[in-house]
Short mmCIF file of C-alpha atoms and ligand atoms in Angstrom, two decimals:
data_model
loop_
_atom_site.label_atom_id
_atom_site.label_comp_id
_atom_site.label_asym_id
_atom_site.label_seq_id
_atom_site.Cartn_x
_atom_site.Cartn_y
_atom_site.Cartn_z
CA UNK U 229 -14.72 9.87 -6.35
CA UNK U 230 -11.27 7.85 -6.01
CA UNK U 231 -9.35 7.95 -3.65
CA UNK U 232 -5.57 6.90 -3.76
CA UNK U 233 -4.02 6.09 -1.04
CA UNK U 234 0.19 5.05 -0.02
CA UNK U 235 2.24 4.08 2.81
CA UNK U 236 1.97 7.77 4.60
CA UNK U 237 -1.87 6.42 6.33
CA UNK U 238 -0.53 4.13 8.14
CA UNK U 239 1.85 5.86 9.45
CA UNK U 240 -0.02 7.33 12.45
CA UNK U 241 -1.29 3.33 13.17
CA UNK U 242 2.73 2.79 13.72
CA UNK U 243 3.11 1.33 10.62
CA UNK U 244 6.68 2.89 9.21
CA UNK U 245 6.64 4.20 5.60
CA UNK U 246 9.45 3.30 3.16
CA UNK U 247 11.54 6.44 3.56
CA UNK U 248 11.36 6.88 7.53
CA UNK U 249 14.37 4.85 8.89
CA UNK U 250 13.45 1.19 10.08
CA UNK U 251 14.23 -0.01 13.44
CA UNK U 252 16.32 -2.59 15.40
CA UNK U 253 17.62 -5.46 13.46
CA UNK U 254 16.31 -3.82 10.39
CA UNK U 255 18.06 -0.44 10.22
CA UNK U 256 21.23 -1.22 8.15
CA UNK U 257 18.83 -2.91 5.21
CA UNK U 258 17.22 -0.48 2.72
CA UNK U 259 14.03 -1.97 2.07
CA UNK U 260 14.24 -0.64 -2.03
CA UNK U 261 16.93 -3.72 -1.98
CA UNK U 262 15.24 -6.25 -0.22
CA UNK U 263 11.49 -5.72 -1.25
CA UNK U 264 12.60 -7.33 -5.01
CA UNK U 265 12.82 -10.39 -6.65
CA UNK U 266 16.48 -10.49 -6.74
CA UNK U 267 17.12 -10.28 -3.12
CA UNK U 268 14.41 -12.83 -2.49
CA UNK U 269 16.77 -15.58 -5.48
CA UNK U 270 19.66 -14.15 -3.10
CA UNK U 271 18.42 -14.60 0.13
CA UNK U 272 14.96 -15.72 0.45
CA UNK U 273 15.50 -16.58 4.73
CA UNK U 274 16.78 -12.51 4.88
CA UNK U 275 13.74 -11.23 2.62
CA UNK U 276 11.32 -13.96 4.37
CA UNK U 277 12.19 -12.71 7.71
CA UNK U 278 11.99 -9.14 6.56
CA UNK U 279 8.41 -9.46 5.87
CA UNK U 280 7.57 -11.40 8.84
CA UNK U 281 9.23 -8.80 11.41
CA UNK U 282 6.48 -6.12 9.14
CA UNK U 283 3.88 -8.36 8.98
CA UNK U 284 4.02 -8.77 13.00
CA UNK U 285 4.00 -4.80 13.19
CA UNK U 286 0.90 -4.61 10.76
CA UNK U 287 -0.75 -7.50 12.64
CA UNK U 288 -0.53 -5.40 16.07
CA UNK U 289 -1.18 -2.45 14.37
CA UNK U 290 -4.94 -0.74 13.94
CA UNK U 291 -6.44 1.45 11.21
CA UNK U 292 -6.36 5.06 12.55
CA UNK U 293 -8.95 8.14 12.06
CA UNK U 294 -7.77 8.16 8.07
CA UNK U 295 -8.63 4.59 7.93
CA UNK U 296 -12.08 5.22 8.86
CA UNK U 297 -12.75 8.48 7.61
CA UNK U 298 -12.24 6.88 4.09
CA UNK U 299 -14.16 3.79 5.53
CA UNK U 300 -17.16 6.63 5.93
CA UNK U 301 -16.71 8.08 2.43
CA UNK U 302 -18.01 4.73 0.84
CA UNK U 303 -20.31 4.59 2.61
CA UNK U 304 -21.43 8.38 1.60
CA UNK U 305 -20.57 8.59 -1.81
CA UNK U 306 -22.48 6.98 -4.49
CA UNK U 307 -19.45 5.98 -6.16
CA UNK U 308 -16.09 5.42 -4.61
CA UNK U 309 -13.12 3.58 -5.33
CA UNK U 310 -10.19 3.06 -2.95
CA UNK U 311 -7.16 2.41 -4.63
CA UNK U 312 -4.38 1.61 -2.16
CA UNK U 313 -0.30 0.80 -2.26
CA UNK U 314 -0.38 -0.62 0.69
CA UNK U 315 0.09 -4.20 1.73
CA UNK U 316 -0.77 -3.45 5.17
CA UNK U 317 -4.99 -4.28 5.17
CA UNK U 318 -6.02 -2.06 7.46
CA UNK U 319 -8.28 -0.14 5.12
CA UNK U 320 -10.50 -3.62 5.10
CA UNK U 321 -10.02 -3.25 9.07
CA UNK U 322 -11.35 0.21 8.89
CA UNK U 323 -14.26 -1.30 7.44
CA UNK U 324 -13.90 -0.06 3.58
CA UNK U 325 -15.36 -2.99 1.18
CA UNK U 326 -14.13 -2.24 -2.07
CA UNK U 327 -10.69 -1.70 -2.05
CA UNK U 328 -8.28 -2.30 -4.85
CA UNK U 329 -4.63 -3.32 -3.79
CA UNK U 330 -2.16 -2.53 -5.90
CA UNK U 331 0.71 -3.98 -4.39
CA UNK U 332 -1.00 -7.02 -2.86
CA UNK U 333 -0.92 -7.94 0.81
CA UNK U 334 1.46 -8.76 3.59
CA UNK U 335 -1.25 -11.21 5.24
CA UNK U 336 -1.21 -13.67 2.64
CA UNK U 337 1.57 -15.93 1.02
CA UNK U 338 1.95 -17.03 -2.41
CA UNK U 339 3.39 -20.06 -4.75
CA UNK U 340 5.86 -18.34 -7.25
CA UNK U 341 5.65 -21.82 -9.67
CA UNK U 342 2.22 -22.22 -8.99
CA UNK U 343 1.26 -18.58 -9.29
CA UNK U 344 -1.77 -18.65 -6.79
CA UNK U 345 -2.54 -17.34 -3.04
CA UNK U 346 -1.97 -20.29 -0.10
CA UNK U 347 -1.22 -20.78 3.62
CA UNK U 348 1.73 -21.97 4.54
CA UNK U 349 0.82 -25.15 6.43
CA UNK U 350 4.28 -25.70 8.22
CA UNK U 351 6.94 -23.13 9.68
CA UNK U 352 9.83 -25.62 10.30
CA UNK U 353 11.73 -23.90 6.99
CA UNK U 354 12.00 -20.45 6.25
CA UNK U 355 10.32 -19.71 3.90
CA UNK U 356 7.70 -22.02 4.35
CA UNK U 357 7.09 -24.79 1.57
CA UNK U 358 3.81 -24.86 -0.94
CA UNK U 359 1.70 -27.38 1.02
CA UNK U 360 0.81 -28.24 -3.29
CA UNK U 361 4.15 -28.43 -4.54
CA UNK U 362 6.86 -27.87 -1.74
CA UNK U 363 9.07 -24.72 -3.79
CA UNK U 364 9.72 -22.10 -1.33
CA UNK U 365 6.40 -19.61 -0.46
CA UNK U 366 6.85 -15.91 -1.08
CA UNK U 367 4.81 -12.86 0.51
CA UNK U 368 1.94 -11.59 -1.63
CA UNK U 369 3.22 -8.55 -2.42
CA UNK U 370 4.80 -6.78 -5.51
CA UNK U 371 8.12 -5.86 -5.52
CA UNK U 372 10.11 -3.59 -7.14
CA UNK U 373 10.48 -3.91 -10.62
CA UNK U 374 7.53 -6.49 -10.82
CA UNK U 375 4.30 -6.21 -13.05
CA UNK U 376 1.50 -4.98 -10.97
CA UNK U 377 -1.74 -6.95 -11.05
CA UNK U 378 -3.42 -6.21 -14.62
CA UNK U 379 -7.25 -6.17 -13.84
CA UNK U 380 -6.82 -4.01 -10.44
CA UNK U 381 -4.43 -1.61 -12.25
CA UNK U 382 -6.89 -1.71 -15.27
CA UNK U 383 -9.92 -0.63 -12.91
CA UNK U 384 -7.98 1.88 -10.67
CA UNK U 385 -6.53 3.66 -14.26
CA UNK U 386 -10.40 3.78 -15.40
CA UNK U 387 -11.48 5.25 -12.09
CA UNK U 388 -9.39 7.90 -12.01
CA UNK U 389 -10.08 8.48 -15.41
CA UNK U 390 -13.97 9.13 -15.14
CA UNK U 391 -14.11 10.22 -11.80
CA UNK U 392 -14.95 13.85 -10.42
CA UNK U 393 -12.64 14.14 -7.38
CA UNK U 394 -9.36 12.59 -6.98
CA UNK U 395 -7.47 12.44 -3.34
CA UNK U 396 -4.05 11.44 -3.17
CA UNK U 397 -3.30 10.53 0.39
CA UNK U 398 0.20 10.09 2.17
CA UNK U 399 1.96 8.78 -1.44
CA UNK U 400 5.00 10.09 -2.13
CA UNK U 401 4.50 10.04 -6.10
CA UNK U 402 7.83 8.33 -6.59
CA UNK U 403 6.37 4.83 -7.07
CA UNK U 404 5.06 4.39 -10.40
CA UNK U 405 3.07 3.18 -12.36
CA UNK U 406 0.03 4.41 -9.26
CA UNK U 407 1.70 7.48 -9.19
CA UNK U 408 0.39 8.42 -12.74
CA UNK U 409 -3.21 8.08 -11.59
CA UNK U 410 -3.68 11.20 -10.55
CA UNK U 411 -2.57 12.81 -13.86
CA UNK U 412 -4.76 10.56 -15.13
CA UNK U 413 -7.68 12.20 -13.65
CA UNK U 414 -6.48 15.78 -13.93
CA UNK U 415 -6.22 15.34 -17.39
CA UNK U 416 -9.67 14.35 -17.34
CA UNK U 417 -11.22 17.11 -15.83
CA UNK U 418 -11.09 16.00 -12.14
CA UNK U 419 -10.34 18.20 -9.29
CA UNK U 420 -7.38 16.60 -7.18
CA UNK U 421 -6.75 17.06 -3.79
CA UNK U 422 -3.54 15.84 -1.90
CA UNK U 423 -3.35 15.22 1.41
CA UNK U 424 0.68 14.97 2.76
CA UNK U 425 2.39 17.08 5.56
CA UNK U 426 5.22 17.29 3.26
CA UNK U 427 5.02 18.63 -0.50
CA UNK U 428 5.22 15.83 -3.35
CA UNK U 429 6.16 16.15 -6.95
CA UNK U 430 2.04 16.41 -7.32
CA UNK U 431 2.00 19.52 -5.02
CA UNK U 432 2.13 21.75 -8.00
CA UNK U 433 -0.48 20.49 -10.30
CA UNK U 434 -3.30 19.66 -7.49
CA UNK U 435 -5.97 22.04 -6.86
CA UNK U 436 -5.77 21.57 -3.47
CA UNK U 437 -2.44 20.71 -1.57
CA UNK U 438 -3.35 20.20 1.80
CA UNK U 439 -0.23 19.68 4.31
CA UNK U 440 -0.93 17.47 7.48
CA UNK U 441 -1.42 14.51 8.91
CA UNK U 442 -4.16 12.37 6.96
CA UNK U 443 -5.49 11.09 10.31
CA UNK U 444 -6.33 14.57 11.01
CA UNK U 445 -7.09 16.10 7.87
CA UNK U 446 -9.41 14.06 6.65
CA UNK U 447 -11.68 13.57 8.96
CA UNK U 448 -11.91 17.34 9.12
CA UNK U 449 -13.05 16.97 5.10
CA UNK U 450 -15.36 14.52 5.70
CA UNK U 451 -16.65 15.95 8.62
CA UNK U 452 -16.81 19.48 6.38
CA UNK U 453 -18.88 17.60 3.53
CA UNK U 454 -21.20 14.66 5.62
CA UNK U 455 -21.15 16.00 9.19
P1 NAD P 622 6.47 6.43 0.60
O1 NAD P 622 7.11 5.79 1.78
O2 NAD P 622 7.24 6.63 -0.63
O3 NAD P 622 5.85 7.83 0.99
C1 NAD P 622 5.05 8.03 2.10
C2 NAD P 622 4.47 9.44 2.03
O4 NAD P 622 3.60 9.60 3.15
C3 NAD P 622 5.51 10.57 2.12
O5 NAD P 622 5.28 11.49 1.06
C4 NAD P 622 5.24 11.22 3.48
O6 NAD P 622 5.46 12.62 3.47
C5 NAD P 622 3.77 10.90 3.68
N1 NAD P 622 3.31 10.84 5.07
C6 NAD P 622 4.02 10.51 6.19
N2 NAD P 622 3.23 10.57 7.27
C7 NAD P 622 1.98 10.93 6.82
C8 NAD P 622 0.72 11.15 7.47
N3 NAD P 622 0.57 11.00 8.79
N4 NAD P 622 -0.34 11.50 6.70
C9 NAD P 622 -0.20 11.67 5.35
N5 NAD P 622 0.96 11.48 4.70
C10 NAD P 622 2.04 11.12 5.42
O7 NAD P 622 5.19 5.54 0.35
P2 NAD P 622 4.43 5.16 -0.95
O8 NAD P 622 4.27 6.36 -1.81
O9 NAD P 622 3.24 4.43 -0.52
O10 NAD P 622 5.39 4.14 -1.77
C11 NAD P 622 6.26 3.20 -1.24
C12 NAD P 622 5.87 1.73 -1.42
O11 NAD P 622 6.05 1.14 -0.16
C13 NAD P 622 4.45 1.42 -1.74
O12 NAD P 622 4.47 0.82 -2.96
C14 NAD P 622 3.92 0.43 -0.69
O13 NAD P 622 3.56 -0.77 -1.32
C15 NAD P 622 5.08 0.14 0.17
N6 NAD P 622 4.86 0.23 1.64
C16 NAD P 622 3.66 -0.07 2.20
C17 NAD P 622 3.48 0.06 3.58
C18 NAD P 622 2.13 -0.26 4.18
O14 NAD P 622 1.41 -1.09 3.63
N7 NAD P 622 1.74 0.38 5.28
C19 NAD P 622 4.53 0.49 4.39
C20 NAD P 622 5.77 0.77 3.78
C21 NAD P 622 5.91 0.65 2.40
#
């Protein structure tokens, strides 16, 4: 069983998707033009302090009933992989173990010369310096128009391909290349359920389209098969 999951979880933690409006300061910046590499060459202080107003929000935020319903399918399911977009970590919260991030993760910072994970040691310039090699640190995430991560893509492309059940949960489809997984696995036989209150472009092709909330749907479904 896979299970795929995008920015529409988190959503009942208080976490804002993409598409729904951001707030305060924030609301006259679409994120599609700040969440990429050219914005952050522009201006890496406006893109720095972007992520660290989100970051605060996902660092107050918790992982909701979807969270941990998911959490309680690994632990029920002899095999189950949880692919996520999110950057947010609050399926590790939740207590899921194996989970492959696509899109990496707002928590941690990264060396764009050096090319590996670090802490910044010192917040006296925005964006904090490489305590290594002193360029500019950038979030951990991947933007758009940036190569995802090969080996997590590689293993999230072979789960769907061999699994039996697929569940697509709060992803809009739009953001590619995840949103091909789940043609991946109805190609191969799988059944695929979606779980969105609104309909997606995969609406059509799932077996089961199931409109609502994911904090309430699915622990109904797990509740349904291990309750
Ligand atoms: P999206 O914003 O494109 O779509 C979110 C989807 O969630 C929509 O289809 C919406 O109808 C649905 N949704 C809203 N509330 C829901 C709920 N309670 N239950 C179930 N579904 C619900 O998000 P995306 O498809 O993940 O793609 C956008 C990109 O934005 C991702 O690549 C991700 O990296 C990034 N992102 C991540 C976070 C996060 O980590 N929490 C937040 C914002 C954006």
């Amino acid at each position: 069983m896979v299970a795929l999951t995008g920015s529409g979880i988190s959503a009942e933690s208080g976490v804002p998707t993409f598409r729904d409006a951001q707030t305060g300061l924030w609301a006259k910046y679409d994120p599609q033009e700040l969440a990429t590499p050219e914005a952050f060459a522009r201006d890496p202080k406006l893109v720095w302090k972007w992520y660290a107003w989100r970051r605060e929000l996902v660092e107050g935020a918790s992982p909701n009933a979807g969270h941990e319903a998911l959490a309680e399918l690994e632990r029920s399911v002899p095999e189950f992989s949880l692919v996520t977009q999110n950057v947010d970590g609050l399926h590790q919260e939740a207590g899921s173990e194996y989970v492959v991030e696509l899109h990496g993760n707002i928590r941690r910072s990264r060396c764009p010369v050096e090319n590996v994970t670090v802490e910044p040691d010192e917040m006296d310039h925005i964006p904090p310096p490489c305590p290594n090699c002193g360029s500019p640190l950038r979030p951990d995430v991947v933007w758009f128009g940036e190569a995802l991560p090969a080996a997590g893509l590689e293993a999230a492309s072979e789960a769907a391909r061999l699994c039996d059940l697929f569940l697509s949960v709060g992803t809009s489809g739009l953001v590619h290349p995840a949103a091909s997984l789940p043609y991946e696995a109805l190609e191969n036989g799988a059944t695929v359920v979606e779980v969105n209150p609104d309909p997606t472009p995969l609406a059509p092709h799932a077996d089961f389209s199931l409109r609502g909330w994911a904090g309430e749907v699915l622990p109904r479904l797990v509740g349904a098969a291990f309750g």
